[in-house]
N, CA, C and O atoms as a DFTB+ gen file, in Angstrom:
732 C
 N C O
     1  1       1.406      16.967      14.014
     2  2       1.893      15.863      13.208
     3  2       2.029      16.324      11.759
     4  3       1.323      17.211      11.278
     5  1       2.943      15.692      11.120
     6  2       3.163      15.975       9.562
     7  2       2.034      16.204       8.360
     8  3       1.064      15.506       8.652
     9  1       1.895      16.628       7.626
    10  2       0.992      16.497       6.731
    11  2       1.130      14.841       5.789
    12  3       2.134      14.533       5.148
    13  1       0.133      14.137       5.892
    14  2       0.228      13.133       5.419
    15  2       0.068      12.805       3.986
    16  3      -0.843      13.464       3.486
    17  1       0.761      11.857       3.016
    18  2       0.301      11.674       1.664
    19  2       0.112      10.177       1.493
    20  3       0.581       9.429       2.350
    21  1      -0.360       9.824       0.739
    22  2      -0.048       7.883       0.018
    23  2       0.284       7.698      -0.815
    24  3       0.087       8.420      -1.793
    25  1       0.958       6.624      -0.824
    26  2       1.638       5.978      -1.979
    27  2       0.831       4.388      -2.144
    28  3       0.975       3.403      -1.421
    29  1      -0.251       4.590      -3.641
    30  2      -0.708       3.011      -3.483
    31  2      -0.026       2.775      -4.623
    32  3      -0.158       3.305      -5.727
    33  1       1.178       1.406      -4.033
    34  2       1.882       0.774      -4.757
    35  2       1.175      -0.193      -5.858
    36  3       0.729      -1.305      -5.576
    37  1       1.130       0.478      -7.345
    38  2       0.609      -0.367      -8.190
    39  2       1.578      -1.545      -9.595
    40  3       1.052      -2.311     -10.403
    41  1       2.924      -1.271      -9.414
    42  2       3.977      -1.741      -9.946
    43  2       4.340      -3.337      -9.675
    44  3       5.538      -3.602      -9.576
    45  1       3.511      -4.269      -9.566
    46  2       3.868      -5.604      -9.764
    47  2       3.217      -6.148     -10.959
    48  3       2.303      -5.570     -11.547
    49  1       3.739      -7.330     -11.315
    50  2       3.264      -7.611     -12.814
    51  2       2.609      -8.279     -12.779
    52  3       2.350      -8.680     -13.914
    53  1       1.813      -8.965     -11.693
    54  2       0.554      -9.705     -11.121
    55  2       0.338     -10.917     -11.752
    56  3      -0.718     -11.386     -12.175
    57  1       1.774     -11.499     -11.773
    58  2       1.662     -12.771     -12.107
    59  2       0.996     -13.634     -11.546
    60  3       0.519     -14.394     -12.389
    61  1       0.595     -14.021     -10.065
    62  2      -0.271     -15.014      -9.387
    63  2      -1.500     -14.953      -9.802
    64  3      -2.210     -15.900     -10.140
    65  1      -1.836     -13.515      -9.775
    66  2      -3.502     -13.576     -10.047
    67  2      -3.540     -13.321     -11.491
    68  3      -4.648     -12.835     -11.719
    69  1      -2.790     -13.425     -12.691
    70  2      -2.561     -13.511     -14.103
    71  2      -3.496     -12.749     -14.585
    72  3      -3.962     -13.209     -15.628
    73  1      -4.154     -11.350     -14.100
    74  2      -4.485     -10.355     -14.919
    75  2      -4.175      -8.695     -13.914
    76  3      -4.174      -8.723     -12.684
    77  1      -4.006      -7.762     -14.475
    78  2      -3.544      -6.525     -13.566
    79  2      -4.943      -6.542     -12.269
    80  3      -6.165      -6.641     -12.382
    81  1      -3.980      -6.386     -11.031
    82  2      -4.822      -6.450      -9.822
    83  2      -5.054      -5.186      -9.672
    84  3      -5.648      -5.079      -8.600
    85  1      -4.875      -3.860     -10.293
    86  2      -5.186      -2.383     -10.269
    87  2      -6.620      -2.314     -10.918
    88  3      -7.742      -1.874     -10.669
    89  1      -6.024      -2.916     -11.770
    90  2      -7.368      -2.729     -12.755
    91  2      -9.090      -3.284     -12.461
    92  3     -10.182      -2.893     -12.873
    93  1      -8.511      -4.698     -11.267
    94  2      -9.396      -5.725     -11.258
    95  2     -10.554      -5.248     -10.420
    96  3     -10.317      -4.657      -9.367
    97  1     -12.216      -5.540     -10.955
    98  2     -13.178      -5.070     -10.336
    99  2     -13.511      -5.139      -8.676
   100  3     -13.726      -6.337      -8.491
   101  1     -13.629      -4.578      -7.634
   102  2     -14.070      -5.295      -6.693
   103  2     -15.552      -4.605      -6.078
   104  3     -15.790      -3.580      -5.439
   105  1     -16.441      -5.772      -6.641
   106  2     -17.739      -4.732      -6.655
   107  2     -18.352      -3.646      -7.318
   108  3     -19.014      -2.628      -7.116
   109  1     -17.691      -4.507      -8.431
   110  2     -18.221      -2.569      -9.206
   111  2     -17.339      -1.238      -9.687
   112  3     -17.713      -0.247     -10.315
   113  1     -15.985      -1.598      -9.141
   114  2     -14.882      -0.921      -8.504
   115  2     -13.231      -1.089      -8.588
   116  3     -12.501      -1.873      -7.980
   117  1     -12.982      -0.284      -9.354
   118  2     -11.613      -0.760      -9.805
   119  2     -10.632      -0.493      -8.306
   120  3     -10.827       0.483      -7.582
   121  1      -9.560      -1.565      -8.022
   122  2      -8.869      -2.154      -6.557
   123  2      -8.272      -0.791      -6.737
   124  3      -8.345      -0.165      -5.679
   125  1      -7.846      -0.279      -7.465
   126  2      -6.874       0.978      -7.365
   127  2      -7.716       2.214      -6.891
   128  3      -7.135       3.043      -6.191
   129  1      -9.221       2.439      -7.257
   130  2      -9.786       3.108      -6.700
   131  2     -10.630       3.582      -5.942
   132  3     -11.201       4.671      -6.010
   133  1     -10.774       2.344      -4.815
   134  2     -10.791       1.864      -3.754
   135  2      -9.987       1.771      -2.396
   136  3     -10.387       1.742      -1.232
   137  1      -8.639       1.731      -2.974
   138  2      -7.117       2.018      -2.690
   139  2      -6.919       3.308      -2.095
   140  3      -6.504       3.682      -0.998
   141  1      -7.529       4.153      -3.615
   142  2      -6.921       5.439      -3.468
   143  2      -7.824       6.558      -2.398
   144  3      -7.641       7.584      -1.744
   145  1      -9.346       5.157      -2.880
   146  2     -10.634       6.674      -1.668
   147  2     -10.063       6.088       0.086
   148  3     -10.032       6.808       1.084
   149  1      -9.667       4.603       0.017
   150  2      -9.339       4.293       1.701
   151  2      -7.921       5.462       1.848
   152  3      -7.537       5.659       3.001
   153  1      -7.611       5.772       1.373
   154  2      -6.385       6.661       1.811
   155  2      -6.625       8.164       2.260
   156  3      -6.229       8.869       3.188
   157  1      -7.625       8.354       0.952
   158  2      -8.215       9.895       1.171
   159  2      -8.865      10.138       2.502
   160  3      -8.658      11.195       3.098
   161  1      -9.764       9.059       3.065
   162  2     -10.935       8.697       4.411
   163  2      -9.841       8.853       5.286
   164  3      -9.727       9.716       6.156
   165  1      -8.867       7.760       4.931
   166  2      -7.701       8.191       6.153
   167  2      -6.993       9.527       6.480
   168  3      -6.334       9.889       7.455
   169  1      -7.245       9.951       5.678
   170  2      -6.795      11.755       6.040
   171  2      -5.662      12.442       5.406
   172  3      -5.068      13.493       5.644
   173  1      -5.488      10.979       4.011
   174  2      -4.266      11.834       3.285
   175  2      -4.465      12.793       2.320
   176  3      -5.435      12.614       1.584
   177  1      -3.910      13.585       2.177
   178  2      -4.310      15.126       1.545
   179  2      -3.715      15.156       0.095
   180  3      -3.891      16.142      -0.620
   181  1      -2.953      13.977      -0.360
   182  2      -2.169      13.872      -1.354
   183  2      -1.851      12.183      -1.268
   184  3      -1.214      11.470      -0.493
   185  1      -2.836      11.907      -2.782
   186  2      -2.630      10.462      -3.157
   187  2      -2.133      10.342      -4.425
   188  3      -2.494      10.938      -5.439
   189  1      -0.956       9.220      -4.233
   190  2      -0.137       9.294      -5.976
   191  2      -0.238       7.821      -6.150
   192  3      -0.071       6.945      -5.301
   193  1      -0.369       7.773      -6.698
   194  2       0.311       5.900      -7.805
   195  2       1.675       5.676      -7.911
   196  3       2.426       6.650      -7.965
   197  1       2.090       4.608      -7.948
   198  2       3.507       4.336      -7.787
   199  2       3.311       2.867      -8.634
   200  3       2.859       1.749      -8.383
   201  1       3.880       3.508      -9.699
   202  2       4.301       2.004     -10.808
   203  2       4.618       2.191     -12.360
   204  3       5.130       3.149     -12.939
   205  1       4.207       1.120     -12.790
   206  2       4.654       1.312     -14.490
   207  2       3.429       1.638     -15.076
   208  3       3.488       1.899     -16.277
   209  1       2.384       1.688     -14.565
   210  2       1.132       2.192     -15.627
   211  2       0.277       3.199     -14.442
   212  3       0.109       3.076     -13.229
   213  1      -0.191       4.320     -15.532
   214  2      -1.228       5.274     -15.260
   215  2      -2.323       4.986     -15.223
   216  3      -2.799       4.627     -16.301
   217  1      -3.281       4.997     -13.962
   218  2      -4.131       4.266     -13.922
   219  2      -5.425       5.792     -13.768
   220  3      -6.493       5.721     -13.160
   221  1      -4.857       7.118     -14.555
   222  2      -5.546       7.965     -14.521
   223  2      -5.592       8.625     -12.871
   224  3      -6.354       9.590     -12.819
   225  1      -5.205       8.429     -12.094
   226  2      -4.857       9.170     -10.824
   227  2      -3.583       9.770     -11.030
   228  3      -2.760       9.367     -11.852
   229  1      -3.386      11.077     -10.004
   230  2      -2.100      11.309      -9.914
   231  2      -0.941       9.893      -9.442
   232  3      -0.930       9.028      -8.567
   233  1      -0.116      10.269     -10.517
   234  2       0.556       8.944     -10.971
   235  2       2.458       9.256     -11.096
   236  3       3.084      10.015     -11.835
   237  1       2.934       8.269      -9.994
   238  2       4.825       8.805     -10.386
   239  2       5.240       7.441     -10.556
   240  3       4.895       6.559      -9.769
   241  1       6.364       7.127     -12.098
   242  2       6.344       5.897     -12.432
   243  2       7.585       5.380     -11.336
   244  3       8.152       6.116     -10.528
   245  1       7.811       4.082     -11.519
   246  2       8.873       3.624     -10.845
   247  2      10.036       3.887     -11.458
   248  3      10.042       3.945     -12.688
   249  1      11.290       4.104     -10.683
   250  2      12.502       4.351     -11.879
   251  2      13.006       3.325     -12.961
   252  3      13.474       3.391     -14.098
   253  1      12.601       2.106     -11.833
   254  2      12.587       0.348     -12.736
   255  2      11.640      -0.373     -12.732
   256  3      11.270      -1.030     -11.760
   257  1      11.007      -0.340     -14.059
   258  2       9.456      -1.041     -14.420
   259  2       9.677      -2.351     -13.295
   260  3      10.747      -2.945     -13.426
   261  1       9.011      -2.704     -12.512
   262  2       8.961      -4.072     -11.862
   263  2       9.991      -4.358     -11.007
   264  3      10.076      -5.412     -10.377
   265  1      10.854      -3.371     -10.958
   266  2      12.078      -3.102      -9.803
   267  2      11.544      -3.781      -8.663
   268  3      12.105      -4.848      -8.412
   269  1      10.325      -3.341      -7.679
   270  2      10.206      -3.669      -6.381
   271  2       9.596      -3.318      -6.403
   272  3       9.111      -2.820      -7.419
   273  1       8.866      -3.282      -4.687
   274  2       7.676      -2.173      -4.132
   275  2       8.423      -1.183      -3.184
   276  3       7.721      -0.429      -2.510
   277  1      10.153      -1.095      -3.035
   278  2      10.767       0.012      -2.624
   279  2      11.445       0.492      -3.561
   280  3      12.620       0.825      -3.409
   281  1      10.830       0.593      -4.622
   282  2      11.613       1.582      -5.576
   283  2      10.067       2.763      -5.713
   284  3      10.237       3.981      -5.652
   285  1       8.794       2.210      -5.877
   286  2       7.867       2.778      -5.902
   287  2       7.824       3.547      -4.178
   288  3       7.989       4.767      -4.206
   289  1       7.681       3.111      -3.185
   290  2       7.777       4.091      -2.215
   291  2       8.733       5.070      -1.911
   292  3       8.672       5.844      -0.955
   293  1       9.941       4.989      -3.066
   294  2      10.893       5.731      -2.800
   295  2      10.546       7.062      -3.756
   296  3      10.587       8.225      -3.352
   297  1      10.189       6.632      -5.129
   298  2       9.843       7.443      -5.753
   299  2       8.389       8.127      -5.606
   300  3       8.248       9.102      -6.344
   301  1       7.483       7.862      -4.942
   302  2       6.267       8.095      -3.595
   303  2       7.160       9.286      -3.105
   304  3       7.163      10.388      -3.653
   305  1       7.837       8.985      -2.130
   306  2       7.889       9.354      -1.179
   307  2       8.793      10.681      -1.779
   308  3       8.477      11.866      -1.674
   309  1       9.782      10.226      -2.315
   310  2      10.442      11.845      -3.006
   311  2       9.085      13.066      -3.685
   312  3       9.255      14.220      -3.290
   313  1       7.933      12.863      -4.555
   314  2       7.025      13.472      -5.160
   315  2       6.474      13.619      -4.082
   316  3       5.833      14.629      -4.370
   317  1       6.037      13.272      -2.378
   318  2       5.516      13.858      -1.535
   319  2       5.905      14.695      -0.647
   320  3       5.284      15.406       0.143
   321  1       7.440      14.480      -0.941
   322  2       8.275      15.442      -0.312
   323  2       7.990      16.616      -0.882
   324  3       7.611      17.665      -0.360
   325  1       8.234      16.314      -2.144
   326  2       7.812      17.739      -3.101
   327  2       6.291      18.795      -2.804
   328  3       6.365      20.018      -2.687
   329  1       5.322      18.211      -2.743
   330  2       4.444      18.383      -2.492
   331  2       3.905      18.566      -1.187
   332  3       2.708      18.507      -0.905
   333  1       5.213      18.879      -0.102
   334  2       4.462      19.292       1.610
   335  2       4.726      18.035       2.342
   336  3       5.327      18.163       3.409
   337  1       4.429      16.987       2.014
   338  2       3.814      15.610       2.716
   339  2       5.317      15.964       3.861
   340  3       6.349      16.587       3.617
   341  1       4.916      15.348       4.966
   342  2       6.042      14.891       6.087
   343  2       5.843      13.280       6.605
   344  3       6.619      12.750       7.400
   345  1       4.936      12.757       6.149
   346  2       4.431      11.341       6.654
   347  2       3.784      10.626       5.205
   348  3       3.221      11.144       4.240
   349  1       4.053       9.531       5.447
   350  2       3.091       8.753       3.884
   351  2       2.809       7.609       4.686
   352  3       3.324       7.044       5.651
   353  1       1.663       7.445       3.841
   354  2       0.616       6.418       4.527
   355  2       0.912       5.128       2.869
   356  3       0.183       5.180       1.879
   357  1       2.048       4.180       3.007
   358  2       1.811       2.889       1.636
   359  2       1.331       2.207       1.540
   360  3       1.750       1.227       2.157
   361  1       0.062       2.007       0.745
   362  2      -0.677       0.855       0.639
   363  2      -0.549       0.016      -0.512
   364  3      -0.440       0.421      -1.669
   365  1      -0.566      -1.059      -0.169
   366  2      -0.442      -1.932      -1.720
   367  2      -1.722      -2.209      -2.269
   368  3      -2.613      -2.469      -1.461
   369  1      -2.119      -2.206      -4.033
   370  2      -3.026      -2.003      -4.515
   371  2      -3.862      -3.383      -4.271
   372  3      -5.090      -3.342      -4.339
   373  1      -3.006      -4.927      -3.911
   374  2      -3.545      -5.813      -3.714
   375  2      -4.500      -6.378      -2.328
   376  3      -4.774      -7.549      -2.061
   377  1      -4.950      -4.948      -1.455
   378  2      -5.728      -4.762      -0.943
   379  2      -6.599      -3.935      -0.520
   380  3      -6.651      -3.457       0.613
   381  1      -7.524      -3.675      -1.672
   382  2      -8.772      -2.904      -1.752
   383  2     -10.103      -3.543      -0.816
   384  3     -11.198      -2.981      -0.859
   385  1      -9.875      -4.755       0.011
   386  2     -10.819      -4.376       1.328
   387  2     -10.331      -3.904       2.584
   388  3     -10.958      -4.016       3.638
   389  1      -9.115      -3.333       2.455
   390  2      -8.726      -2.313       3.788
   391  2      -9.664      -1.895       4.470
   392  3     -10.687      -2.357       3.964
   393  1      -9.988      -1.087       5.609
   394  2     -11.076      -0.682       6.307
   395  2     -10.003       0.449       7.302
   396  3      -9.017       0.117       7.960
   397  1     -10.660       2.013       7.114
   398  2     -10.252       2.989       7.544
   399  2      -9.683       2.406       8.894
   400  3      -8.464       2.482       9.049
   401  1     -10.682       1.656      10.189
   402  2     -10.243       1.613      10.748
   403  2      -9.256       0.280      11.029
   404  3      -9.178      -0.144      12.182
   405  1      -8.404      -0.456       9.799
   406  2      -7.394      -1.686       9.797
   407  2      -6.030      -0.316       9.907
   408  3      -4.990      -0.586      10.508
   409  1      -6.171       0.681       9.449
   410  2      -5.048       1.722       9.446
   411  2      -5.144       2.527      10.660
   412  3      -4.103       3.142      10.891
   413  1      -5.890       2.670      11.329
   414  2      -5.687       3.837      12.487
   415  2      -4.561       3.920      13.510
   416  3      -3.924       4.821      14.055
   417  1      -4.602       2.262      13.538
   418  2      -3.556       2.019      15.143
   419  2      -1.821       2.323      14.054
   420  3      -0.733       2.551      14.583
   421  1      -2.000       2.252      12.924
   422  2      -0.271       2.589      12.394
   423  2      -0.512       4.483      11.900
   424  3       0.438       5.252      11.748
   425  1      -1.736       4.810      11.759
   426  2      -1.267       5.951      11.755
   427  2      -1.455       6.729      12.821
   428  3      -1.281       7.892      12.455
   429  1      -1.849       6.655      14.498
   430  2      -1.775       6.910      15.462
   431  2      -0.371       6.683      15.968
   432  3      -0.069       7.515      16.823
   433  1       0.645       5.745      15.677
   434  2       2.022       5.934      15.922
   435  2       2.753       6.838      15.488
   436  3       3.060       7.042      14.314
   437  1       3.189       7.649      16.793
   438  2       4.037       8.969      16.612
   439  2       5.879       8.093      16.433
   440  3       6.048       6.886      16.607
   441  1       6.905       8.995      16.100
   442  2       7.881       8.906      15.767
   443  2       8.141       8.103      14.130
   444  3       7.130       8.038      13.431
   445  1       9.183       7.633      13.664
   446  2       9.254       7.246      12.374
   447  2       8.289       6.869      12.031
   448  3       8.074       7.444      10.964
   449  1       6.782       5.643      12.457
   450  2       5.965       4.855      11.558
   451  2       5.875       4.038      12.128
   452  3       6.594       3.885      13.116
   453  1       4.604       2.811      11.621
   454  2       4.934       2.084      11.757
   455  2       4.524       0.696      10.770
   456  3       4.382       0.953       9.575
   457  1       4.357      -0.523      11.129
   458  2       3.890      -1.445      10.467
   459  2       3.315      -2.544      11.204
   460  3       3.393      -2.442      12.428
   461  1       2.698      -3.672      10.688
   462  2       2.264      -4.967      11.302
   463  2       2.909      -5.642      11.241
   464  3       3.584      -5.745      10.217
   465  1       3.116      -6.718      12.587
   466  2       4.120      -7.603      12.859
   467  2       4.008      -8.738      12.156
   468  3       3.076      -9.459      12.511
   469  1       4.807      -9.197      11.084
   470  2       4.947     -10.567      10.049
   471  2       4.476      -9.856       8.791
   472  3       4.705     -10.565       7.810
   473  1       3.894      -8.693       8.474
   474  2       3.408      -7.996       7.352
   475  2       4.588      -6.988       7.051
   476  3       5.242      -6.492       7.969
   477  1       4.822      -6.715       5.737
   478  2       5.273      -5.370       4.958
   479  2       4.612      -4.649       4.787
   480  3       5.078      -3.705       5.425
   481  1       3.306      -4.166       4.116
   482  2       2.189      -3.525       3.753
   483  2       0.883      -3.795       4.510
   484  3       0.572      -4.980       4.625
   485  1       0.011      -2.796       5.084
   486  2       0.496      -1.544       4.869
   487  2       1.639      -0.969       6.120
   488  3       1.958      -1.539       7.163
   489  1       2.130       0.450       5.541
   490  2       3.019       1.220       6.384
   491  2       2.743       1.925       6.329
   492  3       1.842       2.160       5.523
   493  1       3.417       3.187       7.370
   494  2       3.122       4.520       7.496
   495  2       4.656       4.781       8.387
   496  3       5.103       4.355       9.452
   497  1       5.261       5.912       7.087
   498  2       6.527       6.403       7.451
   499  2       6.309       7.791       7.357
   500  3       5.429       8.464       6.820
   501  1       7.747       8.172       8.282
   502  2       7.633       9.811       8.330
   503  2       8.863       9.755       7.083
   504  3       9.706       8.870       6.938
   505  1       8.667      11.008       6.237
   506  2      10.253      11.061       5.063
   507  2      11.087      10.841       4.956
   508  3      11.818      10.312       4.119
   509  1      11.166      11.817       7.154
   510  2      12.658      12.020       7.253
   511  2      13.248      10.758       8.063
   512  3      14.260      10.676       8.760
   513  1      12.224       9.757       7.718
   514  2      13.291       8.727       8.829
   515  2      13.268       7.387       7.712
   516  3      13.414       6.216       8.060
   517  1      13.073       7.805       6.454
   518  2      13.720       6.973       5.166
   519  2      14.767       6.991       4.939
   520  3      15.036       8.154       4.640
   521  1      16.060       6.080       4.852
   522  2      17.148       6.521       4.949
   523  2      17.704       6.823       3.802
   524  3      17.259       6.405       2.733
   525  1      19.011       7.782       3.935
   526  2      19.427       8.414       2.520
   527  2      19.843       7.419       1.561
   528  3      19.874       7.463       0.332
   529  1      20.203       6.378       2.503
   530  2      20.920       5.439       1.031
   531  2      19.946       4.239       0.892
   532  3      20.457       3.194       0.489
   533  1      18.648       4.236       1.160
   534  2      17.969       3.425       0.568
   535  2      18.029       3.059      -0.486
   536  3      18.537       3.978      -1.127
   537  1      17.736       1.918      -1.380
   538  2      17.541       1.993      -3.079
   539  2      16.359       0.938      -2.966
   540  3      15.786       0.289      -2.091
   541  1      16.321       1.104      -4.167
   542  2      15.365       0.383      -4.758
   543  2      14.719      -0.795      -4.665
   544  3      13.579      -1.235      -4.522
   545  1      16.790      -1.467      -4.906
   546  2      16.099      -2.996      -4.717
   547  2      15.928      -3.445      -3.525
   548  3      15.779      -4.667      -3.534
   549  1      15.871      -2.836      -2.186
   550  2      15.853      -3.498      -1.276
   551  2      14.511      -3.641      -0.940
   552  3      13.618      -2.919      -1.386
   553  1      14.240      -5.236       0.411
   554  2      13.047      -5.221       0.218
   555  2      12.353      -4.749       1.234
   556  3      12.977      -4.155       2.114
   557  1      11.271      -4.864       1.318
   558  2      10.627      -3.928       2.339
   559  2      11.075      -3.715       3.755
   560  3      11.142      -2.708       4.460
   561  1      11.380      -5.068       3.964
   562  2      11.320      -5.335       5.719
   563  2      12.753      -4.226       6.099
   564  3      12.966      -3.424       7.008
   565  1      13.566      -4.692       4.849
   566  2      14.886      -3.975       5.069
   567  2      14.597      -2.152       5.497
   568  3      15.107      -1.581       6.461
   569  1      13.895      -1.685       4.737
   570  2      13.315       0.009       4.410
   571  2      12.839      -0.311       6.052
   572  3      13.696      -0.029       6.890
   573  1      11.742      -0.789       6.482
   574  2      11.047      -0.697       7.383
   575  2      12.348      -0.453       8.745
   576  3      12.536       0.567       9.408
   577  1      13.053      -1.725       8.815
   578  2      14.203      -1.813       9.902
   579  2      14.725      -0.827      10.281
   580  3      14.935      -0.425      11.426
   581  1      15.148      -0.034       8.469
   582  2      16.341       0.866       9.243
   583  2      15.759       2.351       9.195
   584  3      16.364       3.359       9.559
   585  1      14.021       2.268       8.498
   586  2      13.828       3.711       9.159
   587  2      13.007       3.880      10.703
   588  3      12.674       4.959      11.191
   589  1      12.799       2.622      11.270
   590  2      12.597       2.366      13.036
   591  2      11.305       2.272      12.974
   592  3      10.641       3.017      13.694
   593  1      10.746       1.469      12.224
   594  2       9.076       1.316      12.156
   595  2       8.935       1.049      13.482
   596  3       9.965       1.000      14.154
   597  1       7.631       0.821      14.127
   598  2       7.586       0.064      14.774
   599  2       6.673      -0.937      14.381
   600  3       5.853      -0.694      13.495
   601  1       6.720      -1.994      14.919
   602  2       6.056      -3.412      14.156
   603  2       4.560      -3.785      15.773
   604  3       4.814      -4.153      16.920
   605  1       3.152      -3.484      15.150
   606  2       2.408      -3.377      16.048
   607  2       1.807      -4.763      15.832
   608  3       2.383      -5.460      14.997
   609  1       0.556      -5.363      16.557
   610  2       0.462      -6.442      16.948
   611  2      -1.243      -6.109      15.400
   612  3      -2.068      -5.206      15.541
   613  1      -1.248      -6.754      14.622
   614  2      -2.379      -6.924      13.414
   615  2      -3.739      -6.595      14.870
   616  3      -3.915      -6.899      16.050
   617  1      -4.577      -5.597      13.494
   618  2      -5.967      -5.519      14.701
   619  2      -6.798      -7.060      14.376
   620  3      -6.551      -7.743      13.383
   621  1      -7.924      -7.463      15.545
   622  2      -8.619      -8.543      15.456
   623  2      -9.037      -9.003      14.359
   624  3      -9.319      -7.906      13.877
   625  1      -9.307      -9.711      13.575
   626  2     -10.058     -10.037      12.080
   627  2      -9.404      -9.256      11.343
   628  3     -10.175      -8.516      10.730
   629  1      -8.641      -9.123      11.177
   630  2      -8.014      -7.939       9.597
   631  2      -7.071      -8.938       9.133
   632  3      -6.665      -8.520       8.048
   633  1      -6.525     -10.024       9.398
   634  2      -5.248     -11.049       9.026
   635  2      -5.744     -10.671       6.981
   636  3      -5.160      -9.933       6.188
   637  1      -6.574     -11.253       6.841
   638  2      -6.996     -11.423       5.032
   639  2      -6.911     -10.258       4.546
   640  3      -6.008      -9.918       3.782
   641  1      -7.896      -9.473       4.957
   642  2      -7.926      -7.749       4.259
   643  2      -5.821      -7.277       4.288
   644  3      -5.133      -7.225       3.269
   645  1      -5.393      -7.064       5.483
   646  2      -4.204      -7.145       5.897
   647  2      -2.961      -7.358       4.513
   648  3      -2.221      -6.525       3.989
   649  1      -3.188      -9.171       4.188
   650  2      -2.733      -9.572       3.036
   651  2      -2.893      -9.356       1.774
   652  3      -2.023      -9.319       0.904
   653  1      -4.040      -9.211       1.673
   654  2      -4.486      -8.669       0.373
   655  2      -4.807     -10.161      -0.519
   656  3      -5.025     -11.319      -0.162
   657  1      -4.721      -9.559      -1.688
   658  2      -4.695     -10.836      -2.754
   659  2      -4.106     -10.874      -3.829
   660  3      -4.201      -9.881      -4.551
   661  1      -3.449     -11.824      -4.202
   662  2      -2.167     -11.873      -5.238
   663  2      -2.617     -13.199      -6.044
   664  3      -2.093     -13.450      -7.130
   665  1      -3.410     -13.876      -5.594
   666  2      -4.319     -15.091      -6.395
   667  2      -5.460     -15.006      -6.584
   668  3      -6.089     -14.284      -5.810
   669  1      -6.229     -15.738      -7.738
   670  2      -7.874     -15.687      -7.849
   671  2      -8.965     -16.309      -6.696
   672  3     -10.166     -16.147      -6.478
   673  1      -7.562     -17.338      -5.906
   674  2      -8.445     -17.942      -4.673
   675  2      -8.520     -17.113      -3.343
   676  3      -9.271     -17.393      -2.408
   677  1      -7.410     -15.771      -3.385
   678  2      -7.363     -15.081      -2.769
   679  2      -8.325     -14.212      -2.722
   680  3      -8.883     -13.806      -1.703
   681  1      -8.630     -13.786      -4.266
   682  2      -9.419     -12.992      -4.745
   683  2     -10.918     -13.360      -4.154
   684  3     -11.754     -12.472      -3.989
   685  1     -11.076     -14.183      -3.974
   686  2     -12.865     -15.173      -4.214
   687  2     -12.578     -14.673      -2.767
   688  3     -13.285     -13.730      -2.411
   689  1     -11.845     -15.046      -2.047
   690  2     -12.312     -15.113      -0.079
   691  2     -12.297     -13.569       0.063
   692  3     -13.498     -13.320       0.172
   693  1     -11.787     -12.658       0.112
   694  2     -12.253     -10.866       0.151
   695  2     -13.660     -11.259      -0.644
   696  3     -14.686     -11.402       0.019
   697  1     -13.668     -11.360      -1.504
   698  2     -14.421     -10.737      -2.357
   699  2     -16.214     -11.439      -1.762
   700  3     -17.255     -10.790      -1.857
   701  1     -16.132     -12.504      -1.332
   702  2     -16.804     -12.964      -0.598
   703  2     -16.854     -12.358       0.715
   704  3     -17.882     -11.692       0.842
   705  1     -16.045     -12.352       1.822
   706  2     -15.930     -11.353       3.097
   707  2     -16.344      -9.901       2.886
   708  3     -16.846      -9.304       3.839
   709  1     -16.137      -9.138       1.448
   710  2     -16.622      -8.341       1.162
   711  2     -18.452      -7.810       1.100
   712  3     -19.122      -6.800       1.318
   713  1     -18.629      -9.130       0.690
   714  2     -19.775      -9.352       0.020
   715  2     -20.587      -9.552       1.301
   716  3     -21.703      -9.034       1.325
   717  1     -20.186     -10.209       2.322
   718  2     -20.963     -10.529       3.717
   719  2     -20.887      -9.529       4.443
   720  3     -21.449      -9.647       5.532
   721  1     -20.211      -8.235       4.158
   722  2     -19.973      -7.231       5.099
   723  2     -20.983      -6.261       4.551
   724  3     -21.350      -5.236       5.125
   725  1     -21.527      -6.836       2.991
   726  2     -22.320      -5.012       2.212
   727  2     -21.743      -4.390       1.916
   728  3     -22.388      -3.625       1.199
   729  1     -20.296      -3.969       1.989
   730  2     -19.810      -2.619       1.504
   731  2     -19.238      -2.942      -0.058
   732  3     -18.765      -2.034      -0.742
C-alpha cells in the first residue's frame, strides 16, 4: 500500500464556535495537536496543516484564505505528493476526539479511499485518484464522488466524535464524552 500522509484541515474561520477551533484547548491540548498526534498513531509518516494560519506544525497555506476545505486538501495533497505520500489520510481540525480506531475501517479500504456515509470528513484518498481538474471551490462530497470513495457504514458510537464541533454546545458534549472516557 502507498505511503500515507495527512492533511488536518485547519482553514475555516470558525464562525459557529466564534473563537479559532485549532487553537481551542481540549484538555490541556490544543484541537490541532491532537489532530495532528491521531494521524501520526494512524501511521501517517507525513503530517501538514492546511489553511490560513501556522499553527507551528509543518504547515501549506490554502491558495484562497477561507476558499473551502477542497482547496486545503488539494494543496495537502499536491505537498504530499511532493514528499513520497501515495495515500492521505484528511482530517478536519474540528475533531480532536477522533479515536485511532474511528479511522481504521477507511484506512483498511484498498482502491481510491474512502469515507462515511452522510459525512465528508474524515477521508482517506489515494493522489492518484484526485481528479486533475478538481478546484478548489468544489465541495467535498463532489472531490469524494469523482475520485470513487467508497462511502462505508459510520463505526458504532463514533456519530459525535465523527462530526466534530463547530459550536460551543458542540464543544461541551465531546468535551464531556471526552471527559467520561479519561483520555
Amino acid at each position: 500500500m502507498a505511503t500515507l500522509g495527512a492533511i488536518v484541515l485547519t482553514g475555516g474561520a470558525s464562525r459557529r464556535m466564534g473563537e479559532d477551533k485549532a487553537a481551542l484547548s481540549w484538555l490541556g491540548e490544543r484541537a490541532v495537536d491532537r489532530v495532528a498526534a491521531l494521524a501520526r498513531v494512524s501511521g501517517a509518516g507525513v503530517v501538514l496543516t492546511a489553511g490560513a494560519r501556522d499553527y507551528g506544525l509543518p504547515f501549506i497555506p490554502d491558495d484562497k484564505t477561507y476558499g473551502g476545505p477542497v482547496g486545503g486538501v488539494l494543496a495537502g495533497a499536491a505537498e504530499l505528493a511532493r514528499q513520497g505520500c501515495g495515500r492521505a489520510l484528511v482530517l478536519a481540525v474540528d475533531a480532536p476526539t477522533l479515536l485511532a480506531e474511528d479511522l481504521a475501517p477507511l484506512l483498511a479500504q484498498a482502491g481510491p479511499g474512502a469515507a462515511y456515509e452522510g459525512l465528508h470528513l474524515p477521508l482517506v484518498v489515494g493522489l492518484d485518484a484526485i481528479p486533475p481538474d478538481a478546484a478548489a471551490d468544489w465541495p467535498l462530497g463532489r472531490l469524494a464522488e469523482r475520485a470513487g470513495l467508497v462511502r462505508l457504514a459510520s463505526p458504532p458510537g463514533a456519530a459525535l466524535r465523527l462530526r466534530g464541533a463547530n459550536t460551543p454546545d458542540e464543544r461541551d458534549r465531546l468535551l464531556n464524552e471526552l471527559a467520561a472516557q479519561g483520555s
